[in-house]
PDB file of C-alpha atoms in Angstrom:
ATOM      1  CA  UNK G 115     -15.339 -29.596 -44.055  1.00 51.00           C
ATOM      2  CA  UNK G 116     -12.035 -29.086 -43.403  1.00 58.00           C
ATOM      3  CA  UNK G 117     -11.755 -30.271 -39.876  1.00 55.00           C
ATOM      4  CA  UNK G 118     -13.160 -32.647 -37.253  1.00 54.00           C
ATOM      5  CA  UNK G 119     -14.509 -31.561 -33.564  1.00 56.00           C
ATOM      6  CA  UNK G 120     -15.151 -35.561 -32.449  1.00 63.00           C
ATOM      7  CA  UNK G 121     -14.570 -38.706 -32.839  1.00 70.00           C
ATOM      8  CA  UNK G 122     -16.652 -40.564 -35.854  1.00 63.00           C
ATOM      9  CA  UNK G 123     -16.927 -37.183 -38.348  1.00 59.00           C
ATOM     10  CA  UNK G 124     -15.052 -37.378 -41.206  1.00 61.00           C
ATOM     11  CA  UNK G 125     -12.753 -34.790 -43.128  1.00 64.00           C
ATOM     12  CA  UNK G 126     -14.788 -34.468 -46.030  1.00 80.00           C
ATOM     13  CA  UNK G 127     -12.385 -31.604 -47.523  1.00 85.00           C
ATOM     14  CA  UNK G 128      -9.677 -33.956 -47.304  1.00 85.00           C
ATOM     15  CA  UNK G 129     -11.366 -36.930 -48.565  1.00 87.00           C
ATOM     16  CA  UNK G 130     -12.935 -35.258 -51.669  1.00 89.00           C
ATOM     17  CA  UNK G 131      -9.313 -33.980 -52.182  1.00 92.00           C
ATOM     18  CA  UNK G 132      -7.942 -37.349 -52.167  1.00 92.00           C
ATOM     19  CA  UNK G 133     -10.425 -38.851 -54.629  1.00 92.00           C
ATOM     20  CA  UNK G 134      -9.894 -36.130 -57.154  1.00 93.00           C
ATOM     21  CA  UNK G 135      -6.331 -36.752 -57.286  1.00 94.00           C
ATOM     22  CA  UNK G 136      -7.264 -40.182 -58.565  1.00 94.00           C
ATOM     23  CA  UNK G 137      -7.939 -38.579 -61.717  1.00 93.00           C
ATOM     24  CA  UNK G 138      -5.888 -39.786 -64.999  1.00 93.00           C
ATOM     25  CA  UNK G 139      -2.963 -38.184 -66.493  1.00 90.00           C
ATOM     26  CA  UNK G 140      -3.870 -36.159 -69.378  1.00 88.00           C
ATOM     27  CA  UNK G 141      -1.801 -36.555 -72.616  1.00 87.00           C
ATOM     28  CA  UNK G 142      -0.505 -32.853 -71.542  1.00 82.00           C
ATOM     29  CA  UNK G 143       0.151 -34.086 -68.090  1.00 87.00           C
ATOM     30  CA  UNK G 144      -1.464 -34.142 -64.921  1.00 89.00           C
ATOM     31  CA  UNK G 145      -4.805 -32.694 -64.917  1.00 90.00           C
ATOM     32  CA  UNK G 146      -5.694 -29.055 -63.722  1.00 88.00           C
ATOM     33  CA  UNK G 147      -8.737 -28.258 -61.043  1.00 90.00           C
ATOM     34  CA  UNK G 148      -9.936 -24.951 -61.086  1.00 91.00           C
ATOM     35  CA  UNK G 149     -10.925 -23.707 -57.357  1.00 93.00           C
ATOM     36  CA  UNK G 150     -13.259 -21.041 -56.607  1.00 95.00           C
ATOM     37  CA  UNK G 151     -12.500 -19.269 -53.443  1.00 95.00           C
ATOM     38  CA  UNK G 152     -11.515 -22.321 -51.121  1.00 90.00           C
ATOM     39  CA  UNK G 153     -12.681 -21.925 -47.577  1.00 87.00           C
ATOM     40  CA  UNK G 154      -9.077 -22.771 -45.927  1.00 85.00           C
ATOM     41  CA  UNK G 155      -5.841 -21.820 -48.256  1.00 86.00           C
ATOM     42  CA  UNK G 156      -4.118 -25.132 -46.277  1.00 87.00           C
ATOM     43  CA  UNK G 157      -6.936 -27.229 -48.185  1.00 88.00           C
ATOM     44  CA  UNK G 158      -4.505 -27.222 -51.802  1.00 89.00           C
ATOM     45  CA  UNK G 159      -1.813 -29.600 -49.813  1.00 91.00           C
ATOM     46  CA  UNK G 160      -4.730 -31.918 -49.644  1.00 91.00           C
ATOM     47  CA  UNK G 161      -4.646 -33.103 -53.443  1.00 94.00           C
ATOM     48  CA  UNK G 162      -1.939 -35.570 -54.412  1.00 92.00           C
ATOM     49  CA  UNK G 163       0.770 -35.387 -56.948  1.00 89.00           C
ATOM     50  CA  UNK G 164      -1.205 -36.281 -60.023  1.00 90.00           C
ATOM     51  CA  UNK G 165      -3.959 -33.335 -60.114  1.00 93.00           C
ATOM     52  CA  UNK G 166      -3.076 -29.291 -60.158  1.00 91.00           C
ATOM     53  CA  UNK G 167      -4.976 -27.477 -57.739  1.00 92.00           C
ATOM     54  CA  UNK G 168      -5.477 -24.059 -59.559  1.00 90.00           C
ATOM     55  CA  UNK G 169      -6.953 -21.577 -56.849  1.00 91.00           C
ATOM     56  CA  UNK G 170      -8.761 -18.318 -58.150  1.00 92.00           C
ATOM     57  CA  UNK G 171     -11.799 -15.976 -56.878  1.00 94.00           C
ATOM     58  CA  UNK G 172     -14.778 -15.071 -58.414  1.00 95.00           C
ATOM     59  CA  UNK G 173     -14.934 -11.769 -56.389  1.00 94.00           C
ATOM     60  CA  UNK G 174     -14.636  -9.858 -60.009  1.00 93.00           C
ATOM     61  CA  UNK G 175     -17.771 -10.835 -60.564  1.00 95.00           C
ATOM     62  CA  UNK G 176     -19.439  -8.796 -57.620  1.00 95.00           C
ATOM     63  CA  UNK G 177     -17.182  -5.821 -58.500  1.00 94.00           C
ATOM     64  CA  UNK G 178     -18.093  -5.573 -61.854  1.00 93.00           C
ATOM     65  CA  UNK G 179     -22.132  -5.670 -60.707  1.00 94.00           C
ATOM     66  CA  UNK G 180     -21.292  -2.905 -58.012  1.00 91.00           C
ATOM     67  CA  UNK G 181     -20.143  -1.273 -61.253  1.00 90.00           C
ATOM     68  CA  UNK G 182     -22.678  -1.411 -63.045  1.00 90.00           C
ATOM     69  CA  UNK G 183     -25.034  -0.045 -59.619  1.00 86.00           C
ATOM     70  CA  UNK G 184     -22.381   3.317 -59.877  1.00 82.00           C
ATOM     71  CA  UNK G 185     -22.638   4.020 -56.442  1.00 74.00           C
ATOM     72  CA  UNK G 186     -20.052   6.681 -55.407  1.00 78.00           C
ATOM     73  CA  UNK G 187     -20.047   5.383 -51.749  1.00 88.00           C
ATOM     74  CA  UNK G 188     -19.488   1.861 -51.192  1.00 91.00           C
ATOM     75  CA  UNK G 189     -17.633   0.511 -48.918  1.00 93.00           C
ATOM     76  CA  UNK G 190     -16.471  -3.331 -47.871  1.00 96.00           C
ATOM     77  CA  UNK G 191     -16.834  -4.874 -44.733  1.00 96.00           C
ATOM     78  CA  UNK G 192     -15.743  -8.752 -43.724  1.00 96.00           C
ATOM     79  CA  UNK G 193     -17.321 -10.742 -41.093  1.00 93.00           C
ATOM     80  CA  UNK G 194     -14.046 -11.611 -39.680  1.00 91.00           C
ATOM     81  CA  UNK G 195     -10.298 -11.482 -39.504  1.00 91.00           C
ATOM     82  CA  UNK G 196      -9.775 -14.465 -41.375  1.00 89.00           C
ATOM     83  CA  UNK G 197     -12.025 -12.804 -44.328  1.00 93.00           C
ATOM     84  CA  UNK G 198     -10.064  -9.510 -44.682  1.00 93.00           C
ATOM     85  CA  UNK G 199      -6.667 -11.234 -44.712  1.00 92.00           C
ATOM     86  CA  UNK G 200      -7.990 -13.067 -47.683  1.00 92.00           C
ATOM     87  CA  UNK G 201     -10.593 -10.597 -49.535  1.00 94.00           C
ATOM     88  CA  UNK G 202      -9.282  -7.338 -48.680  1.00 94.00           C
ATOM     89  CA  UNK G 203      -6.638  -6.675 -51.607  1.00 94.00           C
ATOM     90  CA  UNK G 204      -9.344  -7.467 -54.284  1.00 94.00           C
ATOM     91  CA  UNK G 205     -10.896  -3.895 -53.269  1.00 93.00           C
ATOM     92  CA  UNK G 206      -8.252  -1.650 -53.592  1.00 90.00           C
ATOM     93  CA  UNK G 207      -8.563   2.006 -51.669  1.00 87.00           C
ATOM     94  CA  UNK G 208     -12.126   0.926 -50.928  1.00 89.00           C
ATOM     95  CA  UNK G 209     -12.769   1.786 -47.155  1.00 89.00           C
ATOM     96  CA  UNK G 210     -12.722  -2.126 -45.421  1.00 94.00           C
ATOM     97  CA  UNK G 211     -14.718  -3.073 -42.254  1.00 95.00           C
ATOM     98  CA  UNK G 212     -13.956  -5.702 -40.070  1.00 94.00           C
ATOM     99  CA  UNK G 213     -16.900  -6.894 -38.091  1.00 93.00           C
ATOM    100  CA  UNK G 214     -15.080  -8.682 -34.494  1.00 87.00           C
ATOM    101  CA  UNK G 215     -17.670 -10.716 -32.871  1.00 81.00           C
ATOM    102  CA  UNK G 216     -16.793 -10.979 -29.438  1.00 80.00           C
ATOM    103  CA  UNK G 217     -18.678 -13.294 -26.309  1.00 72.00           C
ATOM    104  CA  UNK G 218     -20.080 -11.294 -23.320  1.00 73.00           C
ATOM    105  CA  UNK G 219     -22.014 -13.125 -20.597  1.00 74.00           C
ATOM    106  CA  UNK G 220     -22.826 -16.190 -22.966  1.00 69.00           C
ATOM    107  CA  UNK G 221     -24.483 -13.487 -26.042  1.00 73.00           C
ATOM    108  CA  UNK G 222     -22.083 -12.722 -29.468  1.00 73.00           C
ATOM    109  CA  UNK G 223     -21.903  -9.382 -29.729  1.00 80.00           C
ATOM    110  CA  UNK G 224     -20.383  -7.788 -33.328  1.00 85.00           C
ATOM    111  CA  UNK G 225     -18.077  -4.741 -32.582  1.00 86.00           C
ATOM    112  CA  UNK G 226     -17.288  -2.757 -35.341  1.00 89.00           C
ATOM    113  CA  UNK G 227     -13.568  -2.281 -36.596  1.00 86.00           C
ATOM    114  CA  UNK G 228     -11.930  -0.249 -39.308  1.00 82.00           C
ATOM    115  CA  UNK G 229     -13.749   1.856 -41.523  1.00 77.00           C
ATOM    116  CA  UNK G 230     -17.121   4.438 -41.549  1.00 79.00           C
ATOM    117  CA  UNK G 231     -20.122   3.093 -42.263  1.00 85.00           C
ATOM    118  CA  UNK G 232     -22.495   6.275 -41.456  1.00 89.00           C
ATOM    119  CA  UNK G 233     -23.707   7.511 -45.347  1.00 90.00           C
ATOM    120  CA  UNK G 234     -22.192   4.013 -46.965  1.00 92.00           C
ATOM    121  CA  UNK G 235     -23.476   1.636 -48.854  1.00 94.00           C
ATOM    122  CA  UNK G 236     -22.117  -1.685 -47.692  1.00 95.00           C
ATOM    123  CA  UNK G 237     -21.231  -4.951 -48.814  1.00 97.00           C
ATOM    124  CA  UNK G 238     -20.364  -7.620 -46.642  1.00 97.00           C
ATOM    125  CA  UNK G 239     -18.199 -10.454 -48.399  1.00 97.00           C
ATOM    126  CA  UNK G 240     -17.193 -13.667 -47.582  1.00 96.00           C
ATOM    127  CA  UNK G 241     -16.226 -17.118 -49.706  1.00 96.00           C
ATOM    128  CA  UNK G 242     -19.557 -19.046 -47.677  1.00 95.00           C
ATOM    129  CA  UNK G 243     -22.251 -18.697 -46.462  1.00 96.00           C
ATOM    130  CA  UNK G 244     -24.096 -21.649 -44.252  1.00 93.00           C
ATOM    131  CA  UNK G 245     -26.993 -20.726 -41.577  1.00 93.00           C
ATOM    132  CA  UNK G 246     -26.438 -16.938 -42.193  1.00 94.00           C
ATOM    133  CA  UNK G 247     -26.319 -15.847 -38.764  1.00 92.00           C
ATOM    134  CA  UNK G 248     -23.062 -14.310 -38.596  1.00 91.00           C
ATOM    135  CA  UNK G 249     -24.075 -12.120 -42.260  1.00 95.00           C
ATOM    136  CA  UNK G 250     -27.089 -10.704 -40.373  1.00 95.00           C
ATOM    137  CA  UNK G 251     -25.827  -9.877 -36.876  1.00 93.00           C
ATOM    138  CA  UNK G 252     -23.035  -8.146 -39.089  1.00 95.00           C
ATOM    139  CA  UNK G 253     -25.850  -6.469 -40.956  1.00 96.00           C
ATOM    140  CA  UNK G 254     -27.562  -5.455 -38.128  1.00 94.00           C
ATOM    141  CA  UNK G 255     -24.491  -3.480 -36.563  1.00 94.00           C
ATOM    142  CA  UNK G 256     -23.632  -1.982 -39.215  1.00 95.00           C
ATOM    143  CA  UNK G 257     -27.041  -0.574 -39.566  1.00 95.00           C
ATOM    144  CA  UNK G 258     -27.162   0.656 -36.291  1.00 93.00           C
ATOM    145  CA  UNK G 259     -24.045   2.399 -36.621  1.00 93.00           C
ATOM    146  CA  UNK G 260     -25.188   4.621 -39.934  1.00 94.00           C
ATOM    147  CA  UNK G 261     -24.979   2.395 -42.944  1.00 94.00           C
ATOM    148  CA  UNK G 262     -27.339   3.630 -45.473  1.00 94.00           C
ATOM    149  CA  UNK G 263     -27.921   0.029 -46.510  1.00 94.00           C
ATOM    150  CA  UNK G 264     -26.389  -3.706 -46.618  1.00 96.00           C
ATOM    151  CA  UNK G 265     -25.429  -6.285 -49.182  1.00 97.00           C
ATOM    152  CA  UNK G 266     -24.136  -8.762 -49.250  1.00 98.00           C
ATOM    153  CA  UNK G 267     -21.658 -11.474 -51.480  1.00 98.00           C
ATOM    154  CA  UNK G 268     -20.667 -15.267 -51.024  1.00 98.00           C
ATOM    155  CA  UNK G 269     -19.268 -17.612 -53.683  1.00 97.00           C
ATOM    156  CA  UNK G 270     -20.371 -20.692 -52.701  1.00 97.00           C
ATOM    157  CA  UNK G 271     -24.695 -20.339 -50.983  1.00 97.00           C
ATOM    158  CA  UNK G 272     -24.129 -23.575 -49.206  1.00 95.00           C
ATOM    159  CA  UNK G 273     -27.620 -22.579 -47.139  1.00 96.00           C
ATOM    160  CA  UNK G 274     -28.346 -26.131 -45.331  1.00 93.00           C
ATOM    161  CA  UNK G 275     -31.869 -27.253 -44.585  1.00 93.00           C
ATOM    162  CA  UNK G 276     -33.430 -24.083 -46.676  1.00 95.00           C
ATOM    163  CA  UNK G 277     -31.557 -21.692 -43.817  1.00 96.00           C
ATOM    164  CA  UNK G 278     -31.650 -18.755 -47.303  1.00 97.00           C
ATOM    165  CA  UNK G 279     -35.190 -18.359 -45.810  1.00 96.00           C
ATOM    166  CA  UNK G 280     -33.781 -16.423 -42.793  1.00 94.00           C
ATOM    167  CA  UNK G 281     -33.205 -13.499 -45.731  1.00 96.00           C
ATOM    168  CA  UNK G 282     -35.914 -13.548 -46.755  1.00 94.00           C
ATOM    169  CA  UNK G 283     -37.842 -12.961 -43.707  1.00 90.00           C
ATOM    170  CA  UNK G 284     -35.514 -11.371 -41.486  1.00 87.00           C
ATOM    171  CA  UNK G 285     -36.685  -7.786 -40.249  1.00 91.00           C
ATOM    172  CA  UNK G 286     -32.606  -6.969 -41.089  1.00 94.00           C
ATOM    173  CA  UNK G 287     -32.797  -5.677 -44.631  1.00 94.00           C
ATOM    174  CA  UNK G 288     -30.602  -6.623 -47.104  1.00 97.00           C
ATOM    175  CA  UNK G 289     -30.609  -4.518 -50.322  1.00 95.00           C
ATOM    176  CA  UNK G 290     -28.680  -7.321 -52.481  1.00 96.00           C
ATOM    177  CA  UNK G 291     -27.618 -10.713 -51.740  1.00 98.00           C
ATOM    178  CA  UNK G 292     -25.093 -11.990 -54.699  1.00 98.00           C
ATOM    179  CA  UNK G 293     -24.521 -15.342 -54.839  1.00 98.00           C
ATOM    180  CA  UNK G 294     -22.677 -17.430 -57.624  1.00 98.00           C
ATOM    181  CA  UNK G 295     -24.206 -21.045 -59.109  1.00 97.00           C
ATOM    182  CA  UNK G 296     -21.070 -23.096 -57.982  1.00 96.00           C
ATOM    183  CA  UNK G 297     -23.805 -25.104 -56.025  1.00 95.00           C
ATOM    184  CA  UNK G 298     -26.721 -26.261 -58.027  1.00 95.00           C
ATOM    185  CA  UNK G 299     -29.379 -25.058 -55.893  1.00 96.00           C
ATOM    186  CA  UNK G 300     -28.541 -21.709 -56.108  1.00 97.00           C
ATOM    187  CA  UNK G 301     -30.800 -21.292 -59.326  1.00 97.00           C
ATOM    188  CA  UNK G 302     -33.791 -21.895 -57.250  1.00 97.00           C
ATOM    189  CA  UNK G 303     -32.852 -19.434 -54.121  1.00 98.00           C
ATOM    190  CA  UNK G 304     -31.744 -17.225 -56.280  1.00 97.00           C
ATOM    191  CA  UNK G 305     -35.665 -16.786 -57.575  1.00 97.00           C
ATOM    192  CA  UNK G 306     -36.249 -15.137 -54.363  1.00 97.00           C
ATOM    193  CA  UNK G 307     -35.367 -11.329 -53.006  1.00 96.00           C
ATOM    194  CA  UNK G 308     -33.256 -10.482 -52.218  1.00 97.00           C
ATOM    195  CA  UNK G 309     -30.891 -13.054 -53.920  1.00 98.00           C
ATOM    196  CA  UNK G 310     -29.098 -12.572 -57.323  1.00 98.00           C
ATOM    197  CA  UNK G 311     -27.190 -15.204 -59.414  1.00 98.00           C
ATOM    198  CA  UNK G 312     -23.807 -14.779 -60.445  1.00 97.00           C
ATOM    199  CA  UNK G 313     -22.998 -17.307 -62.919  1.00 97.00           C
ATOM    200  CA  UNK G 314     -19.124 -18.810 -62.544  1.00 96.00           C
ATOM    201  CA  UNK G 315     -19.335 -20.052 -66.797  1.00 94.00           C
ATOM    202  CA  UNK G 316     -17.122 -16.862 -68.242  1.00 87.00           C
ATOM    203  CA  UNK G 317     -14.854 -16.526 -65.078  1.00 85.00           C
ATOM    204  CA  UNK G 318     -14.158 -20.170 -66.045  1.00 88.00           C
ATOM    205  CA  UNK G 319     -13.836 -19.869 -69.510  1.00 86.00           C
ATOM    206  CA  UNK G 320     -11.482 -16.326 -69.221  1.00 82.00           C
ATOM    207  CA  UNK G 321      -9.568 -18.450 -65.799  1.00 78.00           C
ATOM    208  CA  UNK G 322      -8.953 -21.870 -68.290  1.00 77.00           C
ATOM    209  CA  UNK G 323      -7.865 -19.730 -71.193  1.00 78.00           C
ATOM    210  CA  UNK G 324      -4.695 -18.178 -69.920  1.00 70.00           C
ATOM    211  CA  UNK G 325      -3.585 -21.631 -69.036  1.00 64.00           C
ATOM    212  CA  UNK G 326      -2.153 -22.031 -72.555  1.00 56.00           C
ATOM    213  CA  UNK G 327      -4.736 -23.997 -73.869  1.00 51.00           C
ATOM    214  CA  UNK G 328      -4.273 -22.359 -77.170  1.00 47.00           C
ATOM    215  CA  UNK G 329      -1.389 -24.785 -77.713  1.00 48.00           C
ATOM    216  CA  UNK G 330      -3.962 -27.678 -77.765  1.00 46.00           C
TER     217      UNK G 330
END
């Protein structure tokens, strides 16, 4: 959490931040943290002078699977602004959504914008995921406007108090649901359709080897 909305919760972003920058010096120099998709760019000013924030995505790793699928009509959709500012470049020419959810008489409503979802296959991407409420009331409107069918990708399946179950039960279909195992309990949801594991050990491996560790 990168924020506070009252008096007595605590920044936990910023206070994790500030502990890992406790670490030691390494005999190469200050050491390097490798960061998967951070929820708020802002977040790297957090860390002190002794620790390297390194910040990289693990959005290759749903590309490559929608690869392997070889679906001719994909496209991407984001479930908001802030989403497609960050994600969108990683798809290229691939159409992009943005799903605008808007307040009308106290209900959220999710308005469509960008993009043609009618005869698409569609992912919806995003860095987290928590309740899932936003993912399927995106799902849902794109459905209703033509989408042949929904999936969906997060990095880091934060799901609190077992809130994954809403996928697994909702009536909104969802064909795929990648998640990666940056949070240990992502093994166990990921046992359970429509949930696939993504595992974050090569991206980290490939990410740490082009930071000249070969001169070690």
């Amino acid at each position: 959490m990168e924020r506070i909305d009252k008096e007595g919760q605590v920044a936990t972003a910023k206070t994790l931040a500030t502990l890992l920058s406790t670490v030691p010096l390494t005999a190469r120099g200050p050491p390097q943290l490798l960061i998967f998709d951070i929820h708020a760019l802002q977040e790297r000013f957090y860390f002190g002078e002794n620790i390297i924030p390194r910040l990289t995505s693990a959005i290759p790793l749903v590309k490559r699977e929608l690869d392997i699928l070889g679906h001719k009509d994909w496209c991407v959709a984001f479930p908001d602004e802030g989403a497609t500012k960050r994600f969108a470049s990683h798809f290229g020419d691939t159409a992009i959504i943005t799903c605008n959810k808007i307040r009308k008489n106290g209900d959220r409503i999710i308005k469509i914008r960008g993009g043609v979802p009618p005869g698409k296959h569609v992912l919806i991407v995003d860095d987290l995921v928590q309740t899932g409420g936003t993912l399927i009331e995106c799902a849902k409107a794109l459905l209703n406007h033509g989408a042949l069918s929904v999936s969906a990708y997060v990095t880091h399946a934060v799901f609190p108090d077992n809130s994954w179950k809403k996928f697994t039960q909702s009536d909104v279909k969802f064909e795929d649901f990648w998640i990666t195992d940056s949070i240990p309990h992502a093994y166990e949801i990921a046992k359970n359709p429509p949930f696939k594991l993504l595992s974050l050990a090569d991206v980290i491996a490939e990410t740490m080897w082009g930071y000249d560790l070969m001169q070690y």
